[in-house]
Every structure is written in C-alpha cells, then in structure tokens.
C-alpha cells in the first residue's frame, strides 16, 4: 500500500513463507515477509524499516507526517497496531484460522479464537474513538498509521470476523480506506481456494 | 540512553507500572513505559516513536545513521531486538523472574525460563556475528540498534543470566557499551532489595 501511495513501480512477488525455500532463507533468514529487493540486489527486511525507507527515498506524499510530534503519533500508532492489536487480535484470528494451517502447525486453538473475538471490540472502539477526533487515525492526514491498521483489519475482514455492525465509526474510516486506489488493487488479491466474504472489497460494504 | 547520548536534559522518574496509578493511566492508558513528557505537558508514548522523535528534534549525534540504507538497517535491528529477542529471551527471563512477581501474576513458569535459557545462545551468537562484521551492530557507527540490544541484554545481565563465557564476541561489544558515559549512569540503577551480580556495572567484567 505504501508503494502504491508513493507511486513507486514494483513487481509484487508472492512468497509461500511456510515452504521456507532455501533461496528465500538466504535473503530473509527467519523466512519473514515483507522483503524489499532494490534493482541493484540490495535487500531490506522489516515492514516498519521498509516503510520508513520508502518515505526517505520518495518524500511525496509524506506518509509519516510533517512535524516531529505528528510523526511521533504516527509511529506510536504503527507500533500499537503491529504490536498490541497484532498480538491480541490478528494472531488469534488470522494466525489460528489461516496461518497455522498453511504452516502445518495443527488445528486452530478455540480458546485463542474466542480471545480474538473478545479483544477485537476494544480495538475497533479505539479506532472509532480516534476517528471521531481526527479525519485519519494519526491526525488529519492519511498516514502509515492508517496503512498499518488497514493491513490488520483487512486480513481479519477477509475471514469475515470484523463485527462492523457494532462499530459504525470504525466502519466509516475503513470504507474511506477501501475507496483509495492504492488499496483497491490489494483487495483484489485472493487466497486460492479461500474466497473472502462479499463485502470484503466493496467500498460501500 | 538516547537522552544521555543526545545530551538532552531530563528528569528521570520511576513509575511502578504494576501499581496502575490513575494519574499515570491518564497519560498512558495501558500503563506502558517509557513516557516522555515535554516541558509544555505534551506526552509521547512508545520507545521507538520517542527515540525517532529525539533524533528529529536533536540531530547530534545521529542515532539512526546518515543514509537511508543504514537507517533501514538500524530500524530493522531495533525491530528485531524489541520483537524477536524480546519475545524469545527477555519475556521468558525478565518477564518470568522479575515482572510477574511485581505484577502479582503468580510464580515464574519454569518451562518459559528454560526456553529463555535455550534461546539466548542463538541471539548472542547473532550479536557476535554482527560484531565480527561491523564495529557496531548496524554498521560502523554507534546507533539505536546498540541501544536497543543493550537495553535487553542489561536487563538479562542484571539477573546474571547472560552466558558470557560462551559468547566472547558479544561480550566484547557489550564491554564497549558499558564503558560509554551514557550507559554508566543507567548501570548505577538498582532494583530495591534485588542487587545485580558484581560484574553487572563493571566495564571490564
């Protein structure tokens, strides 16, 4: 999404990380995605490090904000969604229902899934609270905070597990994200043999 | 450590996060440290966001590196130590042996502690591998990568749980960190009623 927003040309490559291909482990020793490979072969790892790098080599549009305080708020929220939201919601739902199967790590743990269903409400309320005070999550400008939150929310929405009916403010924010050209391409990606719910790529739900 | 390196004046305040003081929750709703409070009352949360902010408002000395690729490598390693190292080592040792007791979350889980003891070797080897290729962890200049790694390692070393004898290269790196003026003050901090091992604050081990 950051690459599309910055209008940087790139070739997206699907890496089946669970296959742990030796060629992939040579560039990402822990079989982690995303990896950015520059034309000269330089490789970059870690989503946050890659997005900060993209913001430094291609300033427009700025995705971290203009002044140091706004940038601190963007980075705090990126850390919040990749950290707390990830552990409490994404890992429990996407991790248990989808990744565990792909990695061949056995069946989903129903206790973890129940925890994910319980935790998601508090997090969607927080998104709603932020969006009632600001146009976008970290302030009035669209930023990496929106991208990071949308990445998590869309993975959960693909499973049909976001309780949108209870969280209208968060839903309005996500409808705006879904209507961005940078996101529409991404919403077209499907997991083979596992279609998303109908509303998944519909900007009007 | 970043504040000392930047020579920014500040008053360190100990917050007993496990007491969840209402006045503290008002500025850090999830009772998380560190919190930076600016003279005008502005509060900043999230260690990474705070350190990036400090690097923006006070450039000298730069703690993230000069060029975009070095900065990406610094940020990757900050993410690595706060993420993977934190989960696999620090949480299992400092979390189980010290924080659980302070939070009143019951006794330590011996299985987690054993996992921490097993995992730390791979991570100390990685530090050793980096330092055999570079003067500091992310390149030739001291950076936030060294600060982040040292923060984790020092907390574990306080418990006497770093197997230094098996990891001489990592030990040489850490001896250099311990001799920095910015770190010496920090090594003087003790947990009341829980003294660290003798070598803890000795730059020569």
Coordinates of C-alpha atoms in Angstrom, one line a residue:
Chain A
X1 CA 0.0 0.0 0.0
X2 CA 2.9 2.4 0.8
X3 CA 4.5 1.6 -2.6
X4 CA 1.2 2.3 -4.4
X5 CA 0.6 5.5 -2.4
X6 CA 4.2 6.7 -3.3
X7 CA 3.6 5.7 -7.0
X8 CA 6.8 3.7 -6.9
X9 CA 6.9 0.9 -9.5
X10 CA 7.5 -2.6 -8.2
X11 CA 6.8 -6.2 -9.0
X12 CA 4.9 -7.9 -6.2
X13 CA 6.0 -11.5 -5.6
X14 CA 4.1 -14.0 -3.5
X15 CA 6.4 -15.9 -1.2
X16 CA 4.9 -19.0 0.5
X17 CA 6.9 -18.4 3.7
X18 CA 5.8 -21.7 5.1
X19 CA 7.7 -23.6 2.4
X20 CA 10.9 -22.0 3.7
X21 CA 12.6 -22.1 0.3
X22 CA 16.5 -22.1 0.7
X23 CA 16.7 -19.2 -1.9
X24 CA 14.3 -17.1 0.3
X25 CA 16.0 -18.0 3.6
X26 CA 19.3 -16.7 2.0
X27 CA 17.8 -13.2 1.9
X28 CA 15.4 -13.5 4.9
X29 CA 16.9 -15.9 7.4
X30 CA 13.8 -16.1 9.5
X31 CA 11.5 -16.5 6.5
X32 CA 9.8 -13.2 7.2
X33 CA 7.9 -11.0 4.8
X34 CA 7.9 -8.3 3.5
X35 CA 11.2 -8.1 1.8
X36 CA 12.1 -5.2 -0.5
X37 CA 14.6 -6.0 -3.2
X38 CA 16.1 -3.0 -4.9
X39 CA 17.2 -3.1 -8.6
X40 CA 20.9 -3.4 -7.5
X41 CA 20.0 -6.5 -5.4
X42 CA 20.1 -4.7 -2.0
X43 CA 17.5 -6.4 0.2
X44 CA 15.6 -4.7 3.1
X45 CA 13.7 -6.5 5.8
X46 CA 11.1 -5.5 8.4
X47 CA 7.9 -3.7 7.4
X48 CA 8.5 -0.6 9.5
X49 CA 12.1 -0.3 8.4
X50 CA 11.0 -0.6 4.7
X51 CA 8.2 1.9 5.0
X52 CA 10.5 4.5 6.8
X53 CA 13.0 3.8 3.9
X54 CA 10.3 4.4 1.3
X55 CA 9.4 7.7 3.0
X56 CA 13.0 8.8 2.9
X57 CA 13.8 8.0 -0.7
X58 CA 10.4 9.2 -2.0
X59 CA 9.1 12.1 0.1
X60 CA 5.8 12.6 -1.8
X61 CA 3.2 12.0 -0.5
X62 CA 4.6 12.0 3.1
X63 CA 3.2 9.0 5.0
X64 CA 4.7 9.8 8.4
X65 CA 3.5 13.4 8.8
X66 CA 5.3 16.8 8.6
X67 CA 6.3 17.8 12.1
X68 CA 8.1 15.7 14.8
X69 CA 5.0 15.5 17.1
X70 CA 2.7 14.2 14.3
X71 CA 5.4 11.8 13.2
X72 CA 5.7 10.5 16.8
X73 CA 2.0 9.9 16.9
X74 CA 2.1 8.1 13.5
X75 CA 4.9 5.9 14.8
X76 CA 3.2 5.3 18.1
X77 CA 0.1 4.0 16.3
X78 CA 2.1 1.9 13.8
X79 CA 3.7 0.3 16.9
X80 CA 0.3 -0.1 18.5
X81 CA -1.3 -1.9 15.6
X82 CA 1.7 -4.1 14.8
X83 CA 2.2 -4.8 18.5
X84 CA -0.8 -4.9 20.7
X85 CA -3.5 -5.2 18.0
X86 CA -1.4 -7.9 16.3
X87 CA -0.9 -10.0 19.4
X88 CA -4.5 -9.6 20.8
X89 CA -6.5 -9.8 17.6
X90 CA -4.6 -10.7 14.4
X91 CA -2.5 -13.5 15.8
X92 CA -5.6 -15.0 17.5
X93 CA -7.8 -14.9 14.4
X94 CA -5.6 -14.9 11.2
X95 CA -2.9 -16.8 12.9
X96 CA -5.1 -19.5 14.3
X97 CA -7.5 -19.8 11.4
X98 CA -5.3 -19.4 8.4
X99 CA -1.5 -19.3 9.1
X100 CA -1.4 -22.4 11.4
X101 CA -2.9 -24.5 8.6
X102 CA -0.6 -23.1 6.0
X103 CA 2.4 -23.8 8.3
X104 CA 1.1 -27.3 9.1
X105 CA 1.1 -26.4 12.8
X106 CA -2.1 -28.3 13.6
X107 CA -5.7 -27.2 14.1
X108 CA -6.8 -23.8 15.5
X109 CA -6.9 -23.3 19.2
X110 CA -10.6 -22.4 20.0
X111 CA -9.6 -20.5 23.2
X112 CA -7.3 -18.2 21.2
X113 CA -10.1 -17.6 18.6
X114 CA -12.5 -16.7 21.4
X115 CA -9.9 -14.3 22.9
X116 CA -9.6 -12.7 19.4
X117 CA -13.4 -12.3 19.1
X118 CA -13.5 -10.7 22.6
X119 CA -10.5 -8.4 22.1
X120 CA -11.5 -7.0 18.7
X121 CA -14.3 -4.9 20.2
X122 CA -12.0 -2.8 22.3
X123 CA -9.7 -2.3 19.4
X124 CA -12.5 -1.3 17.0
X125 CA -13.7 1.1 19.6
X126 CA -10.3 2.6 19.8
X127 CA -10.3 3.1 16.0
X128 CA -13.7 4.6 16.3
X129 CA -12.6 6.9 19.1
X130 CA -9.6 8.2 17.1
X131 CA -11.7 8.8 14.0
X132 CA -14.3 10.8 16.0
X133 CA -11.5 13.2 17.0
X134 CA -9.5 13.2 13.7
X135 CA -10.0 12.8 10.0
X136 CA -7.5 9.9 9.8
X137 CA -6.0 7.8 12.6
X138 CA -2.9 9.8 13.5
X139 CA -4.3 13.3 12.6
X140 CA -5.9 15.0 9.6
X141 CA -3.6 13.5 7.0
X142 CA -3.6 9.9 5.8
X143 CA -0.5 8.1 7.1
X144 CA 1.3 4.9 7.8
X145 CA -1.0 4.6 10.9
X146 CA -4.0 4.1 8.5
X147 CA -2.0 1.7 6.3
X148 CA -0.9 -0.4 9.3
X149 CA -4.3 -0.5 10.8
X150 CA -5.9 -1.3 7.4
X151 CA -3.4 -4.1 6.9
X152 CA -4.5 -5.9 10.1
X153 CA -8.2 -5.1 9.7
X154 CA -8.4 -6.3 6.1
X155 CA -6.8 -9.6 7.0
X156 CA -9.4 -10.1 9.7
X157 CA -12.2 -8.9 7.4
X158 CA -11.1 -11.5 4.8
X159 CA -12.2 -14.1 7.4
X160 CA -15.4 -12.2 7.9
X161 CA -14.5 -11.7 11.5
X162 CA -14.8 -7.9 11.9
X163 CA -18.1 -7.1 13.8
X164 CA -18.8 -4.0 11.7
X165 CA -22.4 -3.6 12.9
X166 CA -21.2 -2.7 16.4
X167 CA -18.6 -0.2 15.2
X168 CA -20.0 2.3 12.8
X169 CA -17.3 4.9 13.2
X170 CA -14.5 2.4 12.5
X171 CA -16.6 1.2 9.6
X172 CA -16.8 4.7 8.1
X173 CA -13.0 5.0 8.4
X174 CA -12.4 1.6 6.7
X175 CA -14.9 2.5 3.9
X176 CA -12.7 5.5 3.1
X177 CA -9.6 3.4 3.1
X178 CA -11.2 0.8 0.8
X179 CA -12.0 3.5 -1.7
X180 CA -8.4 4.6 -2.1
X181 CA -6.9 3.4 -5.4
X182 CA -3.8 2.1 -3.5
X183 CA -6.0 -0.3 -1.6
X184 CA -8.3 -1.4 -4.3
X185 CA -5.6 -3.4 -6.0
X186 CA -4.7 -5.1 -2.8
X187 CA -8.3 -6.0 -2.1
X188 CA -8.3 -7.9 -5.4
X189 CA -5.8 -10.4 -4.1
X190 CA -7.4 -13.7 -3.0
X191 CA -6.1 -16.7 -1.2
X192 CA -6.5 -19.6 -3.6
X193 CA -9.4 -21.9 -2.6
X194 CA -10.5 -19.5 0.1
X195 CA -12.7 -16.7 -1.2
X196 CA -13.4 -13.6 1.0
X197 CA -16.9 -12.6 2.0
X198 CA -18.8 -10.5 -0.5
X199 CA -18.4 -7.2 1.3
X200 CA -14.6 -7.6 1.5
X201 CA -13.7 -5.5 -1.5
X202 CA -16.9 -3.4 -1.7
X203 CA -16.1 0.2 -0.6
X204 CA -19.8 0.7 0.4
X205 CA -19.9 -2.6 2.3
Chain B
X1 CA 20.4 6.1 27.0
X2 CA 19.3 8.1 23.9
X3 CA 18.6 11.2 26.0
X4 CA 22.1 10.9 27.6
X5 CA 23.8 10.3 24.2
X6 CA 22.0 13.4 22.8
X7 CA 22.9 15.4 25.9
X8 CA 19.3 16.4 26.4
X9 CA 18.5 17.4 30.0
X10 CA 15.7 15.5 31.6
X11 CA 14.4 14.3 35.0
X12 CA 14.1 10.5 35.1
X13 CA 11.0 9.4 37.0
X14 CA 10.5 5.8 38.2
X15 CA 6.9 4.6 37.5
X16 CA 5.8 1.5 39.3
X17 CA 3.6 0.5 36.3
X18 CA 2.2 -2.5 38.2
X19 CA 0.5 -0.1 40.6
X20 CA -1.5 1.3 37.7
X21 CA -1.8 4.8 39.3
X22 CA -4.9 6.6 37.9
X23 CA -2.7 9.8 37.3
X24 CA -0.3 7.6 35.2
X25 CA -3.2 5.8 33.3
X26 CA -4.4 9.3 32.3
X27 CA -1.3 9.8 30.2
X28 CA -0.5 6.1 29.4
X29 CA -3.9 4.3 29.2
X30 CA -2.2 0.9 29.0
X31 CA 0.3 1.7 31.8
X32 CA 3.2 1.4 29.4
X33 CA 6.6 2.9 29.8
X34 CA 8.6 4.8 28.7
X35 CA 6.6 8.1 28.5
X36 CA 8.3 11.3 27.5
X37 CA 6.7 14.5 29.0
X38 CA 7.8 17.7 27.3
X39 CA 8.0 21.0 29.3
X40 CA 4.7 22.1 27.8
X41 CA 2.9 19.0 29.0
X42 CA 2.9 17.2 25.7
X43 CA 3.3 13.4 26.3
X44 CA 4.8 10.9 23.9
X45 CA 4.4 7.1 24.2
X46 CA 6.2 4.1 22.6
X47 CA 10.0 3.7 22.9
X48 CA 10.6 3.7 19.2
X49 CA 8.4 6.7 18.5
X50 CA 10.2 8.6 21.3
X51 CA 13.7 7.8 20.1
X52 CA 12.8 8.7 16.5
X53 CA 11.4 12.0 17.9
X54 CA 14.6 12.7 19.8
X55 CA 16.6 12.1 16.7
X56 CA 14.5 14.6 14.8
X57 CA 14.5 17.4 17.4
X58 CA 18.2 16.9 18.3
X59 CA 20.2 15.7 15.3
X60 CA 23.6 15.4 17.1
X61 CA 24.9 12.8 17.5
X62 CA 22.7 11.0 14.9
X63 CA 21.5 7.7 16.3
X64 CA 19.8 6.3 13.2
X65 CA 22.6 6.7 10.7
X66 CA 23.1 9.1 7.8
X67 CA 21.9 7.4 4.6
X68 CA 18.6 5.7 4.0
X69 CA 20.1 2.2 3.8
X70 CA 22.0 2.4 7.0
X71 CA 18.8 3.8 8.7
X72 CA 16.8 0.9 7.4
X73 CA 19.4 -1.5 8.9
X74 CA 19.3 0.3 12.2
X75 CA 15.5 0.2 12.2
X76 CA 15.4 -3.5 11.2
X77 CA 17.7 -4.3 14.2
X78 CA 15.7 -2.2 16.6
X79 CA 12.6 -4.1 15.5
X80 CA 14.5 -7.4 15.8
X81 CA 15.6 -6.8 19.4
X82 CA 12.3 -5.3 20.6
X83 CA 10.4 -8.0 18.7
X84 CA 12.0 -11.4 18.3
X85 CA 14.7 -11.1 21.0
X86 CA 12.2 -9.6 23.4
X87 CA 9.7 -12.4 22.9
X88 CA 12.2 -15.3 22.8
X89 CA 14.6 -14.1 25.6
X90 CA 13.6 -11.1 27.6
X91 CA 10.0 -12.0 28.2
X92 CA 11.0 -15.5 29.2
X93 CA 13.7 -14.4 31.7
X94 CA 13.0 -10.9 32.9
X95 CA 9.2 -11.3 32.4
X96 CA 9.0 -14.6 34.3
X97 CA 11.6 -13.9 37.1
X98 CA 11.0 -10.3 37.8
X99 CA 7.9 -8.6 36.2
X100 CA 5.5 -11.4 37.1
X101 CA 6.3 -11.0 40.8
X102 CA 6.0 -7.2 40.6
X103 CA 2.6 -7.5 38.8
X104 CA 1.4 -10.2 41.3
X105 CA 0.9 -12.6 38.4
X106 CA 2.0 -15.7 40.3
X107 CA 5.2 -17.6 40.2
X108 CA 7.6 -18.0 37.3
X109 CA 6.8 -20.6 34.6
X110 CA 9.9 -22.9 34.6
X111 CA 9.2 -24.0 31.0
X112 CA 9.3 -20.4 29.9
X113 CA 12.6 -19.8 31.8
X114 CA 14.1 -22.9 30.2
X115 CA 13.1 -21.6 26.8
X116 CA 14.7 -18.3 27.6
X117 CA 18.0 -20.1 28.6
X118 CA 17.9 -22.1 25.4
X119 CA 17.0 -19.2 23.1
X120 CA 19.6 -16.7 24.4
X121 CA 22.5 -18.6 22.8
X122 CA 21.3 -18.1 19.2
X123 CA 20.7 -14.4 19.9
X124 CA 24.1 -13.9 21.5
X125 CA 25.6 -15.7 18.5
X126 CA 23.8 -13.3 16.2
X127 CA 25.2 -10.3 18.1
X128 CA 28.7 -11.9 17.9
X129 CA 28.2 -12.5 14.1
X130 CA 27.2 -8.9 13.5
X131 CA 30.1 -7.5 15.6
X132 CA 32.6 -9.6 13.7
X133 CA 31.5 -7.9 10.5
X134 CA 31.0 -4.4 11.8
X135 CA 32.3 -2.1 14.6
X136 CA 28.8 -1.6 16.0
X137 CA 25.6 -3.6 15.5
X138 CA 24.1 -1.8 12.5
X139 CA 27.3 -0.6 10.9
X140 CA 30.5 1.3 11.9
X141 CA 28.6 4.0 13.9
X142 CA 27.0 3.5 17.3
X143 CA 23.2 3.6 16.8
X144 CA 19.8 2.9 18.2
X145 CA 20.4 -0.7 17.3
X146 CA 23.2 -0.9 20.0
X147 CA 21.0 1.0 22.5
X148 CA 18.0 -1.4 22.0
X149 CA 20.2 -4.5 22.2
X150 CA 22.0 -3.2 25.3
X151 CA 18.6 -2.4 27.0
X152 CA 17.6 -6.0 26.6
X153 CA 21.0 -7.5 27.4
X154 CA 21.5 -5.4 30.5
X155 CA 18.1 -6.4 31.9
X156 CA 19.0 -10.1 31.5
X157 CA 22.6 -9.5 32.8
X158 CA 21.0 -7.9 35.9
X159 CA 19.6 -11.4 36.6
X160 CA 23.0 -12.9 35.9
X161 CA 21.5 -14.9 33.0
X162 CA 23.8 -14.0 30.1
X163 CA 26.2 -16.9 29.3
X164 CA 29.1 -14.6 28.6
X165 CA 31.7 -17.3 28.7
X166 CA 30.2 -18.9 25.5
X167 CA 30.0 -15.6 23.6
X168 CA 33.2 -13.7 23.6
X169 CA 32.5 -11.5 20.6
X170 CA 29.1 -10.4 22.1
X171 CA 30.9 -9.8 25.4
X172 CA 33.5 -7.5 23.7
X173 CA 30.7 -5.5 22.2
X174 CA 28.9 -5.2 25.5
X175 CA 32.1 -4.2 27.3
X176 CA 32.4 -1.3 24.9
X177 CA 28.7 -0.3 25.5
X178 CA 29.2 -0.5 29.3
X179 CA 32.2 1.9 29.1
X180 CA 30.1 4.7 27.4
X181 CA 29.3 7.5 29.8
X182 CA 25.6 7.4 28.7
X183 CA 25.3 3.8 29.9
X184 CA 27.3 4.1 33.2
X185 CA 24.6 6.2 34.9
X186 CA 22.0 3.6 33.9
X187 CA 24.1 0.7 35.2
X188 CA 24.0 2.5 38.6
X189 CA 20.2 2.0 38.9
X190 CA 19.3 -0.9 41.1
X191 CA 16.0 -2.7 41.9
X192 CA 15.5 -2.2 45.6
X193 CA 16.1 -5.4 47.6
X194 CA 17.5 -7.2 44.5
X195 CA 21.2 -6.4 43.9
X196 CA 22.7 -7.3 40.5
X197 CA 25.7 -9.6 40.2
X198 CA 29.1 -8.0 40.7
X199 CA 30.1 -7.9 37.0
X200 CA 26.9 -6.1 36.1
X201 CA 28.3 -2.5 36.1
X202 CA 32.0 -3.4 35.6
X203 CA 33.1 -2.4 32.1
X204 CA 35.9 -5.0 32.2
X205 CA 33.5 -7.7 33.5

